[in-house]
GROMACS .gro file of C-alpha atoms in nm:
model
  292
    1UNK     CA    1  -0.736   3.599   1.359
    2UNK     CA    2  -0.632   3.436   1.034
    3UNK     CA    3  -0.878   3.220   0.842
    4UNK     CA    4  -0.599   3.050   0.649
    5UNK     CA    5  -0.580   2.671   0.668
    6UNK     CA    6  -0.267   2.501   0.794
    7UNK     CA    7  -0.234   2.228   0.530
    8UNK     CA    8   0.023   2.044   0.742
    9UNK     CA    9  -0.170   2.031   1.067
   10UNK     CA   10  -0.284   1.667   1.046
   11UNK     CA   11   0.046   1.551   0.899
   12UNK     CA   12   0.238   1.721   1.179
   13UNK     CA   13   0.005   1.586   1.450
   14UNK     CA   14   0.040   1.231   1.319
   15UNK     CA   15   0.417   1.231   1.278
   16UNK     CA   16   0.635   1.039   1.522
   17UNK     CA   17   0.949   1.179   1.358
   18UNK     CA   18   1.084   1.530   1.403
   19UNK     CA   19   1.089   1.580   1.028
   20UNK     CA   20   0.802   1.481   0.801
   21UNK     CA   21   0.783   1.478   0.423
   22UNK     CA   22   0.505   1.528   0.172
   23UNK     CA   23   0.701   1.437  -0.140
   24UNK     CA   24   0.991   1.210  -0.236
   25UNK     CA   25   1.317   1.308  -0.062
   26UNK     CA   26   1.677   1.213  -0.148
   27UNK     CA   27   1.710   0.928   0.104
   28UNK     CA   28   1.432   0.727  -0.061
   29UNK     CA   29   1.474   0.802  -0.430
   30UNK     CA   30   1.369   0.479  -0.605
   31UNK     CA   31   1.656   0.510  -0.853
   32UNK     CA   32   1.924   0.475  -0.583
   33UNK     CA   33   2.140   0.167  -0.636
   34UNK     CA   34   2.074   0.040  -0.282
   35UNK     CA   35   1.706   0.004  -0.373
   36UNK     CA   36   1.766  -0.188  -0.695
   37UNK     CA   37   1.514  -0.468  -0.745
   38UNK     CA   38   1.678  -0.630  -1.043
   39UNK     CA   39   1.523  -0.967  -1.116
   40UNK     CA   40   1.222  -0.910  -0.891
   41UNK     CA   41   0.850  -0.909  -0.971
   42UNK     CA   42   0.606  -0.670  -0.803
   43UNK     CA   43   0.228  -0.716  -0.792
   44UNK     CA   44   0.015  -0.404  -0.739
   45UNK     CA   45  -0.360  -0.396  -0.688
   46UNK     CA   46  -0.556  -0.085  -0.774
   47UNK     CA   47  -0.285   0.000  -1.026
   48UNK     CA   48  -0.510   0.175  -1.277
   49UNK     CA   49  -0.469   0.531  -1.154
   50UNK     CA   50  -0.359   0.759  -0.873
   51UNK     CA   51  -0.149   0.608  -0.598
   52UNK     CA   52  -0.144   0.262  -0.758
   53UNK     CA   53  -0.008   0.396  -1.085
   54UNK     CA   54   0.256   0.597  -0.898
   55UNK     CA   55   0.360   0.285  -0.707
   56UNK     CA   56   0.398   0.097  -1.035
   57UNK     CA   57   0.622   0.367  -1.178
   58UNK     CA   58   0.835   0.379  -0.862
   59UNK     CA   59   0.899   0.005  -0.882
   60UNK     CA   60   0.982   0.042  -1.250
   61UNK     CA   61   1.236   0.307  -1.151
   62UNK     CA   62   1.396   0.055  -0.915
   63UNK     CA   63   1.461  -0.175  -1.210
   64UNK     CA   64   1.221  -0.459  -1.137
   65UNK     CA   65   1.210  -0.745  -1.382
   66UNK     CA   66   0.832  -0.751  -1.396
   67UNK     CA   67   0.517  -0.569  -1.290
   68UNK     CA   68   0.171  -0.716  -1.244
   69UNK     CA   69  -0.100  -0.451  -1.263
   70UNK     CA   70  -0.428  -0.565  -1.106
   71UNK     CA   71  -0.733  -0.346  -1.160
   72UNK     CA   72  -1.108  -0.394  -1.185
   73UNK     CA   73  -1.116  -0.219  -1.523
   74UNK     CA   74  -0.931  -0.365  -1.822
   75UNK     CA   75  -0.897  -0.021  -1.981
   76UNK     CA   76  -0.728   0.133  -1.676
   77UNK     CA   77  -0.490  -0.163  -1.646
   78UNK     CA   78  -0.392  -0.127  -2.011
   79UNK     CA   79  -0.355   0.249  -1.977
   80UNK     CA   80  -0.112   0.214  -1.686
   81UNK     CA   81   0.075  -0.057  -1.875
   82UNK     CA   82   0.113   0.168  -2.181
   83UNK     CA   83   0.241   0.459  -1.971
   84UNK     CA   84   0.495   0.248  -1.782
   85UNK     CA   85   0.604   0.051  -2.089
   86UNK     CA   86   0.672   0.368  -2.287
   87UNK     CA   87   0.916   0.489  -2.021
   88UNK     CA   88   1.059   0.150  -1.921
   89UNK     CA   89   1.044  -0.073  -2.232
   90UNK     CA   90   1.258  -0.352  -2.088
   91UNK     CA   91   1.018  -0.433  -1.803
   92UNK     CA   92   0.778  -0.723  -1.853
   93UNK     CA   93   0.428  -0.609  -1.760
   94UNK     CA   94   0.109  -0.808  -1.706
   95UNK     CA   95  -0.215  -0.608  -1.698
   96UNK     CA   96  -0.482  -0.824  -1.539
   97UNK     CA   97  -0.839  -0.702  -1.484
   98UNK     CA   98  -0.954  -0.871  -1.164
   99UNK     CA   99  -1.241  -0.851  -0.918
  100UNK     CA  100  -1.041  -0.897  -0.599
  101UNK     CA  101  -1.358  -0.967  -0.398
  102UNK     CA  102  -1.414  -1.278  -0.615
  103UNK     CA  103  -1.189  -1.569  -0.517
  104UNK     CA  104  -1.222  -1.734  -0.859
  105UNK     CA  105  -1.120  -1.414  -1.036
  106UNK     CA  106  -0.817  -1.383  -0.809
  107UNK     CA  107  -0.728  -1.749  -0.866
  108UNK     CA  108  -0.729  -1.696  -1.245
  109UNK     CA  109  -0.509  -1.390  -1.204
  110UNK     CA  110  -0.251  -1.577  -1.000
  111UNK     CA  111  -0.248  -1.864  -1.247
  112UNK     CA  112  -0.155  -1.606  -1.513
  113UNK     CA  113   0.117  -1.467  -1.286
  114UNK     CA  114   0.258  -1.814  -1.225
  115UNK     CA  115   0.254  -1.893  -1.596
  116UNK     CA  116   0.432  -1.569  -1.686
  117UNK     CA  117   0.682  -1.526  -1.401
  118UNK     CA  118   0.677  -1.846  -1.199
  119UNK     CA  119   0.656  -1.650  -0.876
  120UNK     CA  120   0.667  -1.294  -0.742
  121UNK     CA  121   0.859  -1.107  -0.474
  122UNK     CA  122   0.644  -0.817  -0.361
  123UNK     CA  123   0.272  -0.758  -0.318
  124UNK     CA  124   0.133  -0.407  -0.277
  125UNK     CA  125  -0.232  -0.418  -0.169
  126UNK     CA  126  -0.342  -0.073  -0.279
  127UNK     CA  127  -0.695  -0.138  -0.408
  128UNK     CA  128  -0.967   0.010  -0.192
  129UNK     CA  129  -1.310   0.168  -0.196
  130UNK     CA  130  -1.480   0.441   0.002
  131UNK     CA  131  -1.855   0.396   0.051
  132UNK     CA  132  -2.077   0.706   0.080
  133UNK     CA  133  -2.041   0.832   0.436
  134UNK     CA  134  -2.320   0.839   0.692
  135UNK     CA  135  -2.347   0.811   1.071
  136UNK     CA  136  -2.401   0.449   1.175
  137UNK     CA  137  -2.756   0.521   1.290
  138UNK     CA  138  -2.844   0.652   0.943
  139UNK     CA  139  -2.641   0.408   0.735
  140UNK     CA  140  -2.758   0.132   0.504
  141UNK     CA  141  -2.613  -0.205   0.599
  142UNK     CA  142  -2.530  -0.320   0.248
  143UNK     CA  143  -2.357   0.007   0.163
  144UNK     CA  144  -2.170   0.013   0.492
  145UNK     CA  145  -2.049  -0.345   0.439
  146UNK     CA  146  -1.934  -0.280   0.082
  147UNK     CA  147  -1.609  -0.127   0.209
  148UNK     CA  148  -1.528  -0.459   0.376
  149UNK     CA  149  -1.590  -0.658   0.057
  150UNK     CA  150  -1.300  -0.485  -0.120
  151UNK     CA  151  -1.083  -0.343   0.158
  152UNK     CA  152  -1.084  -0.655   0.377
  153UNK     CA  153  -1.215  -0.952   0.177
  154UNK     CA  154  -1.037  -0.841  -0.139
  155UNK     CA  155  -0.709  -0.781   0.043
  156UNK     CA  156  -0.743  -1.122   0.207
  157UNK     CA  157  -0.806  -1.297  -0.127
  158UNK     CA  158  -0.503  -1.145  -0.296
  159UNK     CA  159  -0.276  -1.190   0.005
  160UNK     CA  160  -0.373  -1.555   0.047
  161UNK     CA  161  -0.311  -1.621  -0.323
  162UNK     CA  162   0.027  -1.448  -0.303
  163UNK     CA  163   0.130  -1.651   0.002
  164UNK     CA  164   0.036  -1.973  -0.176
  165UNK     CA  165   0.235  -1.867  -0.482
  166UNK     CA  166   0.553  -1.783  -0.291
  167UNK     CA  167   0.519  -2.094  -0.077
  168UNK     CA  168   0.631  -2.289  -0.379
  169UNK     CA  169   0.955  -2.089  -0.407
  170UNK     CA  170   1.108  -2.073  -0.056
  171UNK     CA  171   1.434  -1.919  -0.175
  172UNK     CA  172   1.280  -1.576  -0.240
  173UNK     CA  173   1.242  -1.303   0.023
  174UNK     CA  174   0.883  -1.182  -0.011
  175UNK     CA  175   0.732  -0.856   0.108
  176UNK     CA  176   0.370  -0.748   0.152
  177UNK     CA  177   0.271  -0.381   0.185
  178UNK     CA  178  -0.090  -0.305   0.274
  179UNK     CA  179  -0.214   0.047   0.210
  180UNK     CA  180  -0.432   0.162   0.498
  181UNK     CA  181  -0.529   0.504   0.632
  182UNK     CA  182  -0.450   0.725   0.927
  183UNK     CA  183  -0.644   0.483   1.144
  184UNK     CA  184  -0.592   0.672   1.468
  185UNK     CA  185  -0.853   0.920   1.341
  186UNK     CA  186  -1.226   0.877   1.405
  187UNK     CA  187  -1.402   1.108   1.157
  188UNK     CA  188  -1.780   1.089   1.202
  189UNK     CA  189  -1.974   0.927   0.915
  190UNK     CA  190  -1.670   0.735   0.787
  191UNK     CA  191  -1.689   0.433   1.016
  192UNK     CA  192  -1.700   0.163   0.747
  193UNK     CA  193  -1.388   0.284   0.569
  194UNK     CA  194  -1.175   0.341   0.878
  195UNK     CA  195  -1.282   0.019   1.052
  196UNK     CA  196  -1.210  -0.179   0.735
  197UNK     CA  197  -0.862  -0.029   0.713
  198UNK     CA  198  -0.803  -0.101   1.083
  199UNK     CA  199  -0.885  -0.464   1.004
  200UNK     CA  200  -0.622  -0.463   0.729
  201UNK     CA  201  -0.362  -0.332   0.975
  202UNK     CA  202  -0.432  -0.628   1.203
  203UNK     CA  203  -0.423  -0.863   0.903
  204UNK     CA  204  -0.071  -0.735   0.837
  205UNK     CA  205   0.035  -0.847   1.183
  206UNK     CA  206  -0.106  -1.194   1.118
  207UNK     CA  207   0.083  -1.223   0.789
  208UNK     CA  208   0.405  -1.160   0.981
  209UNK     CA  209   0.315  -1.391   1.270
  210UNK     CA  210   0.219  -1.681   1.044
  211UNK     CA  211   0.493  -1.647   0.780
  212UNK     CA  212   0.844  -1.602   0.925
  213UNK     CA  213   0.993  -1.563   0.577
  214UNK     CA  214   0.761  -1.273   0.485
  215UNK     CA  215   0.802  -0.911   0.586
  216UNK     CA  216   0.474  -0.721   0.596
  217UNK     CA  217   0.392  -0.356   0.657
  218UNK     CA  218   0.082  -0.138   0.688
  219UNK     CA  219   0.142   0.193   0.515
  220UNK     CA  220  -0.063   0.510   0.532
  221UNK     CA  221  -0.009   0.720   0.218
  222UNK     CA  222  -0.085   1.041   0.404
  223UNK     CA  223  -0.339   1.270   0.242
  224UNK     CA  224  -0.314   1.242  -0.136
  225UNK     CA  225  -0.550   1.418  -0.374
  226UNK     CA  226  -0.732   1.139  -0.559
  227UNK     CA  227  -1.081   1.074  -0.691
  228UNK     CA  228  -1.169   0.939  -0.345
  229UNK     CA  229  -1.064   1.250  -0.152
  230UNK     CA  230  -1.354   1.414   0.029
  231UNK     CA  231  -1.399   1.789  -0.014
  232UNK     CA  232  -1.329   1.844   0.356
  233UNK     CA  233  -0.988   1.678   0.319
  234UNK     CA  234  -0.881   1.851  -0.002
  235UNK     CA  235  -0.717   2.156   0.165
  236UNK     CA  236  -0.485   1.911   0.345
  237UNK     CA  237  -0.420   1.680   0.048
  238UNK     CA  238  -0.064   1.789  -0.025
  239UNK     CA  239   0.110   1.451  -0.022
  240UNK     CA  240   0.234   1.325  -0.357
  241UNK     CA  241   0.141   0.978  -0.476
  242UNK     CA  242   0.507   0.938  -0.570
  243UNK     CA  243   0.602   0.960  -0.200
  244UNK     CA  244   0.402   0.646  -0.126
  245UNK     CA  245   0.555   0.478  -0.430
  246UNK     CA  246   0.906   0.553  -0.309
  247UNK     CA  247   0.834   0.426   0.042
  248UNK     CA  248   0.702   0.096  -0.095
  249UNK     CA  249   1.026   0.055  -0.292
  250UNK     CA  250   1.225   0.124   0.026
  251UNK     CA  251   1.027  -0.140   0.215
  252UNK     CA  252   1.051  -0.400  -0.062
  253UNK     CA  253   1.423  -0.346  -0.116
  254UNK     CA  254   1.542  -0.310   0.245
  255UNK     CA  255   1.277  -0.524   0.421
  256UNK     CA  256   1.344  -0.352   0.757
  257UNK     CA  257   1.286  -0.612   1.028
  258UNK     CA  258   1.226  -0.354   1.301
  259UNK     CA  259   0.913  -0.238   1.116
  260UNK     CA  260   0.794  -0.587   1.028
  261UNK     CA  261   0.425  -0.630   1.108
  262UNK     CA  262   0.393  -0.263   1.196
  263UNK     CA  263   0.216   0.049   1.078
  264UNK     CA  264   0.397   0.350   0.937
  265UNK     CA  265   0.313   0.664   0.746
  266UNK     CA  266   0.469   0.765   0.418
  267UNK     CA  267   0.521   1.108   0.576
  268UNK     CA  268   0.761   0.986   0.843
  269UNK     CA  269   1.135   1.039   0.809
  270UNK     CA  270   1.275   0.693   0.738
  271UNK     CA  271   1.630   0.803   0.810
  272UNK     CA  272   1.525   0.897   1.163
  273UNK     CA  273   1.331   0.573   1.207
  274UNK     CA  274   1.646   0.378   1.118
  275UNK     CA  275   1.826   0.544   1.412
  276UNK     CA  276   1.546   0.427   1.644
  277UNK     CA  277   1.540   0.062   1.542
  278UNK     CA  278   1.587  -0.077   1.894
  279UNK     CA  279   1.293   0.129   2.020
  280UNK     CA  280   1.054  -0.051   1.788
  281UNK     CA  281   1.217  -0.394   1.772
  282UNK     CA  282   1.196  -0.433   2.151
  283UNK     CA  283   0.831  -0.329   2.185
  284UNK     CA  284   0.489  -0.345   2.025
  285UNK     CA  285   0.498   0.018   1.919
  286UNK     CA  286   0.334   0.086   1.583
  287UNK     CA  287   0.113  -0.222   1.613
  288UNK     CA  288  -0.265  -0.216   1.647
  289UNK     CA  289  -0.352  -0.087   1.993
  290UNK     CA  290  -0.007   0.066   2.032
  291UNK     CA  291  -0.018   0.355   1.784
  292UNK     CA  292   0.169   0.659   1.907
   0.00000   0.00000   0.00000
């Protein structure tokens, strides 16, 4: 019996498409003309490293007018700005250190966005934290709740500020993408993180229900090797951060209505999903409580 690990086993189990991907594939290359975002402004939280930085670069590749990089650390925001600006000098970039759990900090950030760009088109809620894991019976309440302060309260603060901003410019077609997790899983000792991300998935549905002009999506990035990746997940962490970046460009550029308010994984074959539009548009599949 082989002791080798099947690095694709969780990706394969969680895929609703016959083909799954772990890196950018031709159909979703951000540089394709059909995904051009000329004149648009994208806001990205957690943009200082890892997946957030990859998302920023993907949107730069799609020729956005402006990027807003929101991070807790000023140095990481400036580092991402320098990297993106060196490759894409024509893009206007705001690097804004922000505590997204603090409403006043978020309000100041959105005042700066309004002053610089007037409005924005796309919000990518990528910022998140992962509290030290423990079974509920052994957990500390303050530590357990800390995931909700950033993952839920922070996402709420930024989303609410974005919706207020775009409400003043009804002619734009705004998109919100919330980064979540593979929320169908129930790994012991990780309750706070997974429950907080489940809450964000439901928040996505409310954004759609309450704002007919907004398309909103919950996106799992798959298993990407980042500073947050637990040792037990590392053998399976073969998804590129660039894959998530490319999928967010696809969603922002195409705004697929059949996925509006729904959950999807960056691993799924978007070409196949497009052929199954009626399946999702006529049902509650891929919504909370209806995950396949």
